[in-house]
């Protein structure tokens, strides 16, 4: 049984409105040292099967990430 | 300048509907080995200032996480 983590972020150059909102809010609360905020998704699951990396890559391309605007990174433990 | 990553997940016991949806969809697409899927948020930003861990903890408690139902983990590089 493998523990899988998939990190999904908007590609650089795609406007990240959630990130901008977080940055603006933190700046407004007095944390003016915060910059370049980006908000992504983190999907965790257990996977029972062979060839984990390749299968998870297929899952990302099929369902988990919108590869037009998002990039992903896979971590298998 | 510190690179900060904050991982935010629903606490165990809180129903994660997004996770259930991902799990159901992957199972339906033939990946029956997927279980215990959970979907969280990952917030990344640069922080210029002192006492990074303590400040980021304050940010999480104030704005980034809803500590009633969410737990968070801070990574500083």
Coordinates of N, CA and C in Angstrom, one line a residue:
Chain A
X1 N 0.9 -1.2 0.0 CA 0.0 0.0 0.0 C 0.9 1.2 0.0
X2 N 0.7 2.1 -1.0 CA 1.6 3.3 -1.1 C 0.8 4.5 -0.7
X3 N 1.4 5.4 0.1 CA 0.8 6.7 0.4 C 1.2 7.7 -0.7
X4 N 0.2 8.3 -1.3 CA 0.4 9.1 -2.5 C 0.0 10.6 -2.1
X5 N 0.8 11.5 -2.5 CA 0.5 12.9 -2.3 C 0.6 13.6 -3.7
X6 N -0.4 14.3 -4.1 CA -0.3 15.1 -5.4 C -0.5 16.6 -5.0
X7 N 0.5 17.4 -5.4 CA 0.4 18.8 -5.2 C 0.0 19.4 -6.6
X8 N -1.0 20.2 -6.6 CA -1.5 20.8 -7.8 C -1.4 22.4 -7.7
X9 N -0.8 23.0 -8.6 CA -0.7 24.5 -8.6 C -1.0 25.0 -10.0
X10 N -1.5 26.2 -10.0 CA -1.7 26.9 -11.3 C -0.3 27.1 -11.9
X11 N -0.2 27.0 -13.2 CA 1.1 27.3 -13.9 C 1.5 28.7 -13.7
X12 N 2.8 28.9 -13.7 CA 3.3 30.3 -13.6 C 2.8 31.1 -14.8
X13 N 2.3 32.3 -14.5 CA 1.7 33.1 -15.6 C 0.2 33.1 -15.6
X14 N -0.4 32.0 -15.0 CA -1.8 32.0 -14.9 C -2.2 32.8 -13.6
X15 N -3.1 33.7 -13.7 CA -3.5 34.6 -12.6 C -4.1 33.8 -11.5
X16 N -3.5 33.8 -10.3 CA -4.0 33.1 -9.2 C -4.7 34.0 -8.2
X17 N -6.0 34.1 -8.5 CA -6.8 35.1 -7.7 C -6.9 34.7 -6.2
X18 N -7.0 33.4 -5.9 CA -7.0 33.0 -4.5 C -5.7 33.5 -3.8
X19 N -4.6 33.3 -4.5 CA -3.3 33.7 -4.0 C -3.2 35.2 -3.7
X20 N -3.7 35.9 -4.7 CA -3.7 37.4 -4.6 C -4.6 37.8 -3.4
X21 N -5.7 37.1 -3.2 CA -6.6 37.5 -2.1 C -5.9 37.2 -0.7
X22 N -5.3 36.1 -0.6 CA -4.5 35.7 0.6 C -3.4 36.7 0.9
X23 N -2.7 37.1 -0.2 CA -1.6 38.0 0.0 C -2.1 39.4 0.4
X24 N -3.2 39.8 -0.2 CA -3.8 41.1 0.1 C -4.3 41.1 1.6
X25 N -4.9 40.0 2.0 CA -5.5 40.0 3.3 C -4.4 40.0 4.4
X26 N -3.3 39.2 4.1 CA -2.2 39.2 5.1 C -1.5 40.5 5.1
X27 N -1.3 41.1 4.0 CA -0.7 42.5 4.0 C -1.5 43.4 4.8
X28 N -2.8 43.4 4.6 CA -3.8 44.2 5.3 C -3.8 44.0 6.8
X29 N -3.5 42.8 7.2 CA -3.5 42.5 8.6 C -2.1 42.9 9.3
X30 N -1.2 43.4 8.5 CA 0.0 43.9 9.0 C 1.3 43.1 8.6
X31 N 1.1 41.9 8.0 CA 2.2 41.1 7.6 C 2.7 41.6 6.2
X32 N 3.3 42.8 6.2 CA 3.7 43.4 4.9 C 4.8 42.6 4.2
X33 N 5.5 41.7 4.9 CA 6.6 41.0 4.3 C 6.1 39.8 3.5
X34 N 4.8 39.6 3.3 CA 4.3 38.5 2.5 C 4.2 38.8 1.1
X35 N 4.8 38.0 0.2 CA 4.7 38.3 -1.2 C 4.6 36.9 -2.0
X36 N 4.3 37.0 -3.2 CA 4.2 35.8 -4.1 C 3.4 34.7 -3.6
X37 N 2.3 35.0 -3.0 CA 1.4 34.0 -2.4 C 0.7 33.2 -3.6
X38 N 0.7 31.9 -3.4 CA -0.1 31.1 -4.4 C -0.8 30.0 -3.6
X39 N -2.0 29.7 -4.1 CA -2.8 28.7 -3.4 C -3.0 27.5 -4.3
X40 N -2.7 26.3 -3.8 CA -2.9 25.1 -4.6 C -3.7 24.1 -3.9
X41 N -3.8 22.9 -4.5 CA -4.5 21.8 -3.9 C -3.5 20.7 -3.5
X42 N -3.9 20.0 -2.5 CA -3.1 18.8 -2.1 C -4.0 17.7 -2.0
X43 N -3.8 16.6 -2.8 CA -4.7 15.5 -2.7 C -3.8 14.3 -2.2
X44 N -4.3 13.7 -1.1 CA -3.7 12.5 -0.5 C -4.5 11.3 -0.6
X45 N -3.9 10.2 -0.9 CA -4.7 8.9 -0.9 C -3.8 7.7 -0.7
X46 N -4.4 6.6 -0.4 CA -3.7 5.3 -0.3 C -3.9 4.6 -1.6
X47 N -2.9 4.0 -2.2 CA -3.1 3.3 -3.4 C -2.5 1.9 -3.3
X48 N -3.4 0.9 -3.6 CA -2.9 -0.5 -3.6 C -2.9 -1.0 -5.0
X49 N -1.6 -1.2 -5.5 CA -1.5 -1.6 -6.9 C -0.1 -1.5 -7.3
X50 N 0.3 -1.9 -8.5 CA 1.6 -1.8 -9.0 C 1.9 -0.5 -9.8
X51 N 3.1 -0.2 -10.0 CA 3.5 0.8 -10.9 C 2.9 2.2 -10.5
X52 N 3.0 2.5 -9.2 CA 2.3 3.6 -8.6 C 2.5 4.9 -9.3
X53 N 3.7 5.3 -9.5 CA 4.0 6.6 -10.1 C 3.3 6.8 -11.5
X54 N 3.4 5.7 -12.3 CA 2.8 5.8 -13.7 C 1.3 5.9 -13.6
X55 N 0.7 5.1 -12.7 CA -0.7 5.1 -12.5 C -1.2 6.5 -12.0
X56 N -0.5 7.0 -11.0 CA -0.9 8.3 -10.5 C -0.8 9.4 -11.5
X57 N 0.3 9.3 -12.3 CA 0.4 10.3 -13.4 C -0.8 10.3 -14.3
X58 N -1.2 9.0 -14.6 CA -2.4 8.9 -15.5 C -3.7 9.5 -14.8
X59 N -3.8 9.3 -13.5 CA -4.9 9.9 -12.7 C -4.9 11.4 -12.9
X60 N -3.7 12.0 -12.7 CA -3.6 13.4 -12.8 C -4.0 13.9 -14.1
X61 N -3.5 13.3 -15.2 CA -3.8 13.8 -16.5 C -5.3 13.6 -16.9
X62 N -5.9 12.5 -16.3 CA -7.3 12.2 -16.6 C -8.3 13.1 -15.8
X63 N -8.0 13.2 -14.5 CA -9.0 13.7 -13.6 C -8.6 14.8 -12.6
X64 N -7.4 14.6 -12.0 CA -7.1 15.4 -10.9 C -6.6 16.8 -11.2
X65 N -5.9 17.0 -12.3 CA -5.4 18.3 -12.7 C -5.9 18.7 -14.0
X66 N -6.1 20.0 -14.2 CA -6.5 20.6 -15.5 C -5.1 21.0 -16.1
X67 N -4.6 20.1 -16.9 CA -3.2 20.4 -17.4 C -3.0 21.6 -18.3
X68 N -4.1 22.1 -18.7 CA -4.0 23.4 -19.5 C -3.5 24.5 -18.7
X69 N -4.0 24.6 -17.4 CA -3.6 25.7 -16.6 C -2.9 25.3 -15.3
X70 N -2.9 24.0 -15.0 CA -2.3 23.5 -13.7 C -1.1 22.6 -14.0
X71 N -0.2 22.7 -13.1 CA 0.9 21.7 -13.1 C 0.8 20.9 -11.8
X72 N 1.4 19.7 -11.8 CA 1.3 18.8 -10.6 C 2.7 18.2 -10.3
X73 N 2.8 17.8 -9.0 CA 4.0 17.1 -8.6 C 3.5 15.9 -7.7
X74 N 4.1 14.7 -8.0 CA 3.6 13.5 -7.3 C 4.7 13.1 -6.3
X75 N 4.2 12.7 -5.1 CA 5.1 12.2 -4.1 C 4.6 10.9 -3.6
X76 N 5.4 9.8 -3.7 CA 5.0 8.5 -3.3 C 5.8 8.1 -2.1
X77 N 5.2 7.6 -1.0 CA 5.9 7.1 0.2 C 5.8 5.6 0.3
Chain B
X1 N 14.9 36.2 3.2 CA 13.6 35.9 2.6 C 13.3 34.4 2.8
X2 N 12.3 34.0 3.5 CA 12.0 32.6 3.7 C 10.9 32.2 2.8
X3 N 11.0 30.9 2.3 CA 9.9 30.3 1.5 C 9.0 29.5 2.4
X4 N 7.8 29.9 2.5 CA 6.9 29.2 3.5 C 5.8 28.4 2.7
X5 N 5.6 27.2 3.2 CA 4.5 26.4 2.7 C 3.6 26.0 3.9
X6 N 2.3 26.2 3.7 CA 1.3 25.8 4.7 C 0.4 24.8 4.1
X7 N 0.3 23.6 4.7 CA -0.6 22.5 4.3 C -1.8 22.6 5.2
X8 N -3.0 22.6 4.6 CA -4.2 22.7 5.4 C -5.1 21.5 5.1
X9 N -5.5 20.7 6.1 CA -6.4 19.6 5.9 C -7.5 19.6 6.9
X10 N -8.6 19.0 6.5 CA -9.7 18.9 7.4 C -9.2 17.9 8.5
X11 N -9.7 18.1 9.7 CA -9.3 17.2 10.8 C -9.9 15.9 10.6
X12 N -9.2 14.8 11.1 CA -9.8 13.5 11.0 C -11.1 13.5 11.7
X13 N -12.1 12.8 11.1 CA -13.4 12.8 11.7 C -14.4 13.8 11.0
X14 N -13.8 14.8 10.4 CA -14.6 15.8 9.7 C -14.8 15.2 8.3
X15 N -16.1 15.2 7.9 CA -16.4 14.6 6.5 C -15.8 15.4 5.4
X16 N -14.9 14.8 4.6 CA -14.3 15.4 3.5 C -15.0 15.1 2.2
X17 N -15.9 15.9 1.8 CA -16.8 15.6 0.7 C -16.0 15.6 -0.6
X18 N -15.0 16.6 -0.7 CA -14.2 16.6 -1.9 C -13.3 15.4 -2.0
X19 N -12.8 14.9 -0.9 CA -12.0 13.7 -0.9 C -12.9 12.5 -1.4
X20 N -14.1 12.4 -0.8 CA -15.0 11.3 -1.2 C -15.3 11.3 -2.7
X21 N -15.5 12.6 -3.2 CA -15.8 12.7 -4.6 C -14.6 12.2 -5.5
X22 N -13.4 12.6 -5.1 CA -12.2 12.2 -5.8 C -12.1 10.7 -5.8
X23 N -12.3 10.1 -4.6 CA -12.1 8.7 -4.4 C -13.2 8.0 -5.3
X24 N -14.4 8.4 -5.3 CA -15.5 7.8 -6.0 C -15.2 7.9 -7.5
X25 N -14.7 9.0 -8.0 CA -14.4 9.2 -9.4 C -13.3 8.3 -9.9
X26 N -12.2 8.2 -9.0 CA -11.1 7.4 -9.4 C -11.5 5.9 -9.4
X27 N -12.2 5.5 -8.4 CA -12.7 4.1 -8.3 C -13.6 3.8 -9.6
X28 N -14.4 4.8 -10.0 CA -15.3 4.6 -11.1 C -14.5 4.5 -12.4
X29 N -13.4 5.2 -12.5 CA -12.5 5.1 -13.7 C -11.7 3.9 -13.7
X30 N -11.8 3.0 -12.7 CA -11.1 1.7 -12.8 C -9.9 1.6 -11.8
X31 N -9.6 2.7 -11.1 CA -8.5 2.6 -10.1 C -9.1 2.2 -8.8
X32 N -9.5 1.0 -8.7 CA -10.2 0.5 -7.5 C -9.3 0.4 -6.2
X33 N -8.0 0.5 -6.4 CA -7.0 0.5 -5.3 C -6.9 1.8 -4.5
X34 N -7.7 2.8 -5.0 CA -7.6 4.1 -4.3 C -8.5 4.1 -3.1
X35 N -8.0 4.5 -1.9 CA -8.8 4.7 -0.7 C -8.3 5.8 0.1
X36 N -9.1 6.2 1.1 CA -8.8 7.2 2.1 C -8.3 8.5 1.4
X37 N -9.0 8.9 0.3 CA -8.6 10.2 -0.3 C -9.0 11.4 0.5
X38 N -8.2 12.3 0.6 CA -8.5 13.6 1.3 C -7.9 14.7 0.4
X39 N -8.7 15.8 0.4 CA -8.3 17.0 -0.4 C -8.0 18.1 0.5
X40 N -6.8 18.7 0.4 CA -6.5 19.8 1.3 C -6.0 21.0 0.5
X41 N -5.6 22.1 1.2 CA -5.1 23.2 0.5 C -3.6 23.4 0.8
X42 N -2.9 24.0 -0.1 CA -1.5 24.2 0.0 C -1.2 25.7 -0.3
X43 N -0.8 26.4 0.7 CA -0.5 27.9 0.5 C 1.0 28.1 0.5
X44 N 1.5 28.7 -0.5 CA 2.9 29.0 -0.6 C 3.1 30.5 -0.7
X45 N 4.1 31.0 0.1 CA 4.5 32.4 -0.1 C 5.9 32.7 0.4
X46 N 6.4 33.9 0.0 CA 7.7 34.4 0.5 C 7.4 35.2 1.7
X47 N 8.3 35.1 2.7 CA 8.1 36.0 3.8 C 9.4 36.7 4.2
X48 N 9.4 38.0 4.2 CA 10.6 38.8 4.7 C 10.3 39.3 6.1
X49 N 11.0 38.8 7.0 CA 10.8 39.2 8.4 C 11.4 38.2 9.4
X50 N 11.4 38.6 10.7 CA 12.0 37.7 11.7 C 11.0 36.7 12.2
X51 N 11.5 35.7 12.9 CA 10.6 34.8 13.7 C 9.5 34.2 12.8
X52 N 10.0 33.7 11.7 CA 9.1 33.2 10.6 C 8.0 32.2 11.2
X53 N 8.5 31.1 11.8 CA 7.5 30.1 12.3 C 6.4 30.6 13.1
X54 N 6.8 31.5 14.1 CA 5.8 32.0 15.0 C 4.8 32.9 14.3
X55 N 5.4 33.7 13.4 CA 4.5 34.6 12.6 C 3.5 33.9 11.7
X56 N 4.0 32.8 11.1 CA 3.2 32.0 10.2 C 2.1 31.3 11.0
X57 N 2.5 30.8 12.2 CA 1.5 30.2 13.0 C 0.4 31.2 13.3
X58 N 0.7 32.4 13.6 CA -0.3 33.4 13.9 C -1.2 33.7 12.7
X59 N -0.6 33.7 11.5 CA -1.3 33.9 10.2 C -2.4 32.8 10.1
X60 N -1.9 31.5 10.4 CA -2.8 30.4 10.2 C -4.0 30.5 11.1
X61 N -3.7 30.8 12.4 CA -4.8 30.9 13.4 C -5.7 32.1 13.1
X62 N -5.2 33.1 12.5 CA -6.0 34.3 12.3 C -6.8 34.2 11.0
X63 N -6.2 33.7 9.9 CA -6.8 33.9 8.6 C -6.8 32.6 7.7
X64 N -5.6 31.9 7.7 CA -5.5 30.9 6.7 C -6.3 29.6 6.9
X65 N -6.3 29.2 8.2 CA -7.1 27.9 8.5 C -8.2 28.2 9.4
X66 N -9.3 27.4 9.3 CA -10.4 27.4 10.2 C -10.1 26.3 11.2
X67 N -9.5 26.7 12.4 CA -9.0 25.7 13.3 C -10.1 24.9 14.0
X68 N -11.3 25.2 13.8 CA -12.4 24.4 14.4 C -12.4 23.1 13.6
X69 N -12.3 23.1 12.3 CA -12.4 21.9 11.5 C -11.1 21.5 10.8
X70 N -10.2 22.5 10.7 CA -9.0 22.2 9.9 C -7.7 22.2 10.8
X71 N -6.8 21.4 10.4 CA -5.4 21.4 11.0 C -4.4 21.8 10.0
X72 N -3.3 22.3 10.4 CA -2.3 22.8 9.4 C -0.9 22.4 9.8
X73 N 0.0 22.4 8.8 CA 1.4 22.0 9.0 C 2.2 23.1 8.3
X74 N 3.2 23.6 9.0 CA 4.0 24.7 8.4 C 5.4 24.2 8.0
X75 N 5.8 24.5 6.8 CA 7.2 24.2 6.4 C 7.9 25.4 6.0
X76 N 9.1 25.7 6.6 CA 9.8 26.9 6.2 C 11.2 26.4 5.6
X77 N 11.5 27.0 4.5 CA 12.8 26.7 3.8 C 13.7 27.9 3.9

